[in-house]
PDB file of C-alpha atoms in Angstrom:
ATOM      1  CA  UNK A   1     132.321 256.663  69.526  1.00  0.00           C
ATOM      2  CA  UNK A   2     131.051 255.317  66.625  1.00  0.00           C
ATOM      3  CA  UNK A   3     129.999 258.372  64.398  1.00  0.00           C
ATOM      4  CA  UNK A   4     132.585 260.287  65.656  1.00  0.00           C
ATOM      5  CA  UNK A   5     135.763 261.090  62.444  1.00  0.00           C
ATOM      6  CA  UNK A   6     138.503 263.770  62.788  1.00  0.00           C
ATOM      7  CA  UNK A   7     139.058 265.645  60.052  1.00  0.00           C
ATOM      8  CA  UNK A   8     143.015 264.407  59.983  1.00  0.00           C
ATOM      9  CA  UNK A   9     141.708 261.196  59.899  1.00  0.00           C
ATOM     10  CA  UNK A  10     140.384 261.596  56.126  1.00  0.00           C
ATOM     11  CA  UNK A  11     143.349 262.590  54.621  1.00  0.00           C
ATOM     12  CA  UNK A  12     145.441 259.582  56.943  1.00  0.00           C
ATOM     13  CA  UNK A  13     143.189 257.306  55.636  1.00  0.00           C
ATOM     14  CA  UNK A  14     143.308 258.355  51.728  1.00  0.00           C
ATOM     15  CA  UNK A  15     147.326 257.752  52.502  1.00  0.00           C
ATOM     16  CA  UNK A  16     146.818 254.974  53.766  1.00  0.00           C
ATOM     17  CA  UNK A  17     144.902 253.127  51.430  1.00  0.00           C
ATOM     18  CA  UNK A  18     146.817 253.736  48.667  1.00  0.00           C
ATOM     19  CA  UNK A  19     144.682 255.952  46.460  1.00  0.00           C
ATOM     20  CA  UNK A  20     148.094 257.805  44.959  1.00  0.00           C
ATOM     21  CA  UNK A  21     146.382 261.533  45.085  1.00  0.00           C
ATOM     22  CA  UNK A  22     148.566 263.897  44.143  1.00  0.00           C
ATOM     23  CA  UNK A  23     149.880 266.780  45.999  1.00  0.00           C
ATOM     24  CA  UNK A  24     147.774 269.711  44.953  1.00  0.00           C
ATOM     25  CA  UNK A  25     144.495 267.209  44.942  1.00  0.00           C
ATOM     26  CA  UNK A  26     145.640 266.657  49.109  1.00  0.00           C
ATOM     27  CA  UNK A  27     145.864 270.353  49.490  1.00  0.00           C
ATOM     28  CA  UNK A  28     142.776 270.736  47.500  1.00  0.00           C
ATOM     29  CA  UNK A  29     140.494 268.255  49.915  1.00  0.00           C
ATOM     30  CA  UNK A  30     142.035 269.631  53.553  1.00  0.00           C
ATOM     31  CA  UNK A  31     140.727 272.849  51.751  1.00  0.00           C
ATOM     32  CA  UNK A  32     137.138 271.418  50.885  1.00  0.00           C
ATOM     33  CA  UNK A  33     137.417 269.175  54.268  1.00  0.00           C
ATOM     34  CA  UNK A  34     137.703 272.965  55.726  1.00  0.00           C
ATOM     35  CA  UNK A  35     134.487 273.854  53.826  1.00  0.00           C
ATOM     36  CA  UNK A  36     132.435 270.859  54.826  1.00  0.00           C
ATOM     37  CA  UNK A  37     133.420 271.390  58.786  1.00  0.00           C
ATOM     38  CA  UNK A  38     132.094 274.630  58.174  1.00  0.00           C
ATOM     39  CA  UNK A  39     129.345 274.802  55.921  1.00  0.00           C
ATOM     40  CA  UNK A  40     127.317 276.631  57.071  1.00  0.00           C
ATOM     41  CA  UNK A  41     129.047 279.736  57.593  1.00  0.00           C
ATOM     42  CA  UNK A  42     129.307 279.390  53.132  1.00  0.00           C
ATOM     43  CA  UNK A  43     126.016 280.097  52.617  1.00  0.00           C
ATOM     44  CA  UNK A  44     126.467 277.623  49.700  1.00  0.00           C
ATOM     45  CA  UNK A  45     123.411 275.522  48.632  1.00  0.00           C
ATOM     46  CA  UNK A  46     122.969 272.173  49.374  1.00  0.00           C
ATOM     47  CA  UNK A  47     125.485 270.097  47.458  1.00  0.00           C
ATOM     48  CA  UNK A  48     124.050 266.578  47.877  1.00  0.00           C
ATOM     49  CA  UNK A  49     121.852 264.709  44.875  1.00  0.00           C
ATOM     50  CA  UNK A  50     119.335 262.489  45.814  1.00  0.00           C
ATOM     51  CA  UNK A  51     117.835 261.682  48.985  1.00  0.00           C
ATOM     52  CA  UNK A  52     120.821 259.767  50.378  1.00  0.00           C
ATOM     53  CA  UNK A  53     122.897 262.782  49.624  1.00  0.00           C
ATOM     54  CA  UNK A  54     120.587 265.035  50.881  1.00  0.00           C
ATOM     55  CA  UNK A  55     120.046 263.705  54.316  1.00  0.00           C
ATOM     56  CA  UNK A  56     123.299 263.376  55.360  1.00  0.00           C
ATOM     57  CA  UNK A  57     124.429 266.527  55.044  1.00  0.00           C
ATOM     58  CA  UNK A  58     121.426 267.810  56.784  1.00  0.00           C
ATOM     59  CA  UNK A  59     122.607 264.981  60.403  1.00  0.00           C
ATOM     60  CA  UNK A  60     126.206 265.539  59.167  1.00  0.00           C
ATOM     61  CA  UNK A  61     127.392 268.112  62.354  1.00  0.00           C
ATOM     62  CA  UNK A  62     131.444 269.525  62.717  1.00  0.00           C
ATOM     63  CA  UNK A  63     132.426 270.501  66.415  1.00  0.00           C
ATOM     64  CA  UNK A  64     135.978 271.041  66.902  1.00  0.00           C
ATOM     65  CA  UNK A  65     136.520 268.381  70.180  1.00  0.00           C
ATOM     66  CA  UNK A  66     134.883 265.427  68.779  1.00  0.00           C
ATOM     67  CA  UNK A  67     135.658 266.653  65.207  1.00  0.00           C
ATOM     68  CA  UNK A  68     133.172 264.956  62.455  1.00  0.00           C
ATOM     69  CA  UNK A  69     129.908 263.527  63.940  1.00  0.00           C
ATOM     70  CA  UNK A  70     125.978 262.936  64.068  1.00  0.00           C
ATOM     71  CA  UNK A  71     124.250 266.367  65.218  1.00  0.00           C
ATOM     72  CA  UNK A  72     121.859 263.970  67.382  1.00  0.00           C
ATOM     73  CA  UNK A  73     120.548 260.700  68.454  1.00  0.00           C
ATOM     74  CA  UNK A  74     116.662 260.919  66.921  1.00  0.00           C
ATOM     75  CA  UNK A  75     114.503 258.887  64.845  1.00  0.00           C
ATOM     76  CA  UNK A  76     115.018 260.960  62.388  1.00  0.00           C
ATOM     77  CA  UNK A  77     118.807 261.132  62.043  1.00  0.00           C
ATOM     78  CA  UNK A  78     118.777 257.111  62.662  1.00  0.00           C
ATOM     79  CA  UNK A  79     116.210 256.704  59.293  1.00  0.00           C
ATOM     80  CA  UNK A  80     118.396 259.070  57.396  1.00  0.00           C
ATOM     81  CA  UNK A  81     121.689 257.728  58.279  1.00  0.00           C
ATOM     82  CA  UNK A  82     120.665 254.568  57.193  1.00  0.00           C
ATOM     83  CA  UNK A  83     119.143 255.177  53.743  1.00  0.00           C
ATOM     84  CA  UNK A  84     122.896 256.740  53.871  1.00  0.00           C
ATOM     85  CA  UNK A  85     124.561 253.820  54.497  1.00  0.00           C
ATOM     86  CA  UNK A  86     121.840 251.675  52.162  1.00  0.00           C
ATOM     87  CA  UNK A  87     123.268 253.825  49.382  1.00  0.00           C
ATOM     88  CA  UNK A  88     127.075 252.884  50.378  1.00  0.00           C
ATOM     89  CA  UNK A  89     126.257 249.516  48.864  1.00  0.00           C
ATOM     90  CA  UNK A  90     124.492 250.354  45.932  1.00  0.00           C
ATOM     91  CA  UNK A  91     125.414 250.016  42.961  1.00  0.00           C
ATOM     92  CA  UNK A  92     126.567 254.165  42.456  1.00  0.00           C
ATOM     93  CA  UNK A  93     129.032 255.962  44.653  1.00  0.00           C
ATOM     94  CA  UNK A  94     127.255 258.746  43.865  1.00  0.00           C
ATOM     95  CA  UNK A  95     124.312 259.897  42.491  1.00  0.00           C
ATOM     96  CA  UNK A  96     124.117 262.114  39.559  1.00  0.00           C
ATOM     97  CA  UNK A  97     121.304 264.583  38.499  1.00  0.00           C
ATOM     98  CA  UNK A  98     117.985 263.619  36.874  1.00  0.00           C
ATOM     99  CA  UNK A  99     118.325 264.107  33.372  1.00  0.00           C
ATOM    100  CA  UNK A 100     117.407 266.448  31.586  1.00  0.00           C
ATOM    101  CA  UNK A 101     113.740 266.188  29.672  1.00  0.00           C
ATOM    102  CA  UNK A 102     113.001 268.134  26.924  1.00  0.00           C
ATOM    103  CA  UNK A 103     109.418 270.178  26.424  1.00  0.00           C
ATOM    104  CA  UNK A 104     106.930 268.586  25.731  1.00  0.00           C
ATOM    105  CA  UNK A 105     106.000 270.735  22.472  1.00  0.00           C
ATOM    106  CA  UNK A 106     102.356 269.265  22.551  1.00  0.00           C
ATOM    107  CA  UNK A 107     101.934 271.215  25.308  1.00  0.00           C
ATOM    108  CA  UNK A 108     102.871 274.904  22.698  1.00  0.00           C
ATOM    109  CA  UNK A 109     100.349 273.595  19.988  1.00  0.00           C
ATOM    110  CA  UNK A 110      99.941 276.826  18.757  1.00  0.00           C
ATOM    111  CA  UNK A 111     103.802 277.155  17.965  1.00  0.00           C
ATOM    112  CA  UNK A 112     104.007 276.469  14.127  1.00  0.00           C
ATOM    113  CA  UNK A 113     107.669 277.693  14.495  1.00  0.00           C
ATOM    114  CA  UNK A 114     109.209 273.581  15.781  1.00  0.00           C
ATOM    115  CA  UNK A 115     112.717 273.888  14.531  1.00  0.00           C
ATOM    116  CA  UNK A 116     114.235 272.479  17.727  1.00  0.00           C
ATOM    117  CA  UNK A 117     115.686 275.955  18.737  1.00  0.00           C
ATOM    118  CA  UNK A 118     118.194 275.326  22.215  1.00  0.00           C
ATOM    119  CA  UNK A 119     115.625 277.438  23.564  1.00  0.00           C
ATOM    120  CA  UNK A 120     112.945 275.031  23.760  1.00  0.00           C
ATOM    121  CA  UNK A 121     115.440 271.981  23.847  1.00  0.00           C
ATOM    122  CA  UNK A 122     115.628 271.692  27.949  1.00  0.00           C
ATOM    123  CA  UNK A 123     114.395 273.313  30.623  1.00  0.00           C
ATOM    124  CA  UNK A 124     116.349 273.660  33.772  1.00  0.00           C
ATOM    125  CA  UNK A 125     115.065 273.028  37.069  1.00  0.00           C
ATOM    126  CA  UNK A 126     116.126 276.185  39.210  1.00  0.00           C
ATOM    127  CA  UNK A 127     115.874 274.168  42.469  1.00  0.00           C
ATOM    128  CA  UNK A 128     119.517 272.656  41.198  1.00  0.00           C
ATOM    129  CA  UNK A 129     121.318 275.964  39.649  1.00  0.00           C
ATOM    130  CA  UNK A 130     125.224 275.308  40.157  1.00  0.00           C
ATOM    131  CA  UNK A 131     126.923 277.888  41.791  1.00  0.00           C
ATOM    132  CA  UNK A 132     128.011 279.489  38.115  1.00  0.00           C
ATOM    133  CA  UNK A 133     126.826 283.046  39.499  1.00  0.00           C
ATOM    134  CA  UNK A 134     129.235 282.914  43.073  1.00  0.00           C
ATOM    135  CA  UNK A 135     132.307 284.584  42.239  1.00  0.00           C
ATOM    136  CA  UNK A 136     134.566 282.114  44.139  1.00  0.00           C
ATOM    137  CA  UNK A 137     134.770 279.129  43.439  1.00  0.00           C
ATOM    138  CA  UNK A 138     132.266 276.002  44.817  1.00  0.00           C
ATOM    139  CA  UNK A 139     134.365 273.021  44.426  1.00  0.00           C
ATOM    140  CA  UNK A 140     130.908 271.002  45.196  1.00  0.00           C
ATOM    141  CA  UNK A 141     131.526 267.729  43.649  1.00  0.00           C
ATOM    142  CA  UNK A 142     134.753 267.913  46.334  1.00  0.00           C
ATOM    143  CA  UNK A 143     132.547 268.354  49.274  1.00  0.00           C
ATOM    144  CA  UNK A 144     130.320 265.600  48.089  1.00  0.00           C
ATOM    145  CA  UNK A 145     133.343 263.592  47.433  1.00  0.00           C
ATOM    146  CA  UNK A 146     134.756 264.346  51.542  1.00  0.00           C
ATOM    147  CA  UNK A 147     131.125 263.603  53.140  1.00  0.00           C
ATOM    148  CA  UNK A 148     131.452 259.864  51.052  1.00  0.00           C
ATOM    149  CA  UNK A 149     134.466 259.189  52.487  1.00  0.00           C
ATOM    150  CA  UNK A 150     133.176 260.627  55.637  1.00  0.00           C
ATOM    151  CA  UNK A 151     129.897 258.360  55.528  1.00  0.00           C
ATOM    152  CA  UNK A 152     132.299 255.302  54.508  1.00  0.00           C
ATOM    153  CA  UNK A 153     134.755 255.931  57.812  1.00  0.00           C
ATOM    154  CA  UNK A 154     131.295 255.659  59.481  1.00  0.00           C
ATOM    155  CA  UNK A 155     130.499 252.596  57.924  1.00  0.00           C
ATOM    156  CA  UNK A 156     133.457 250.946  58.258  1.00  0.00           C
ATOM    157  CA  UNK A 157     133.232 251.489  62.145  1.00  0.00           C
ATOM    158  CA  UNK A 158     130.001 249.860  62.196  1.00  0.00           C
ATOM    159  CA  UNK A 159     130.748 247.359  60.680  1.00  0.00           C
ATOM    160  CA  UNK A 160     134.121 246.238  62.358  1.00  0.00           C
ATOM    161  CA  UNK A 161     131.876 246.863  65.419  1.00  0.00           C
ATOM    162  CA  UNK A 162     129.832 244.446  64.072  1.00  0.00           C
ATOM    163  CA  UNK A 163     132.085 241.723  63.139  1.00  0.00           C
ATOM    164  CA  UNK A 164     133.897 241.858  66.970  1.00  0.00           C
TER     165      UNK A 164
END
């Protein structure tokens, strides 16, 4: 029961904690919560950045009777939850993508025309490609926020149980 959260409680917590959300953003978060609940059906790629977020995304499950929960009680699930829990207390709420680095120009030694064109300035990692080619908006960052809120709710329940 420590790792159960009804989907309606996400919005209730946001309203009770005085985040001063506009009604339109609340509507978006309701829709995004539904996306997170049925994420496998969307066929979007993994949203998380870093081990903590991607691990939590893999172990987060949704059951219509119990709400959001962890998928099982395996050692791997517990390890991923502890990594996510530790990240909640870290210096950043959500991880950022690694900075893109310039291509090593010394590897292109036969290319005499080093004028710094945009073509050779940045090399993109295809595994971190955005969903820009998709015709439907993905709300990736909003899903990351909802997952962060779910993890935060799980952590609050655990901390309250520990204090008792």
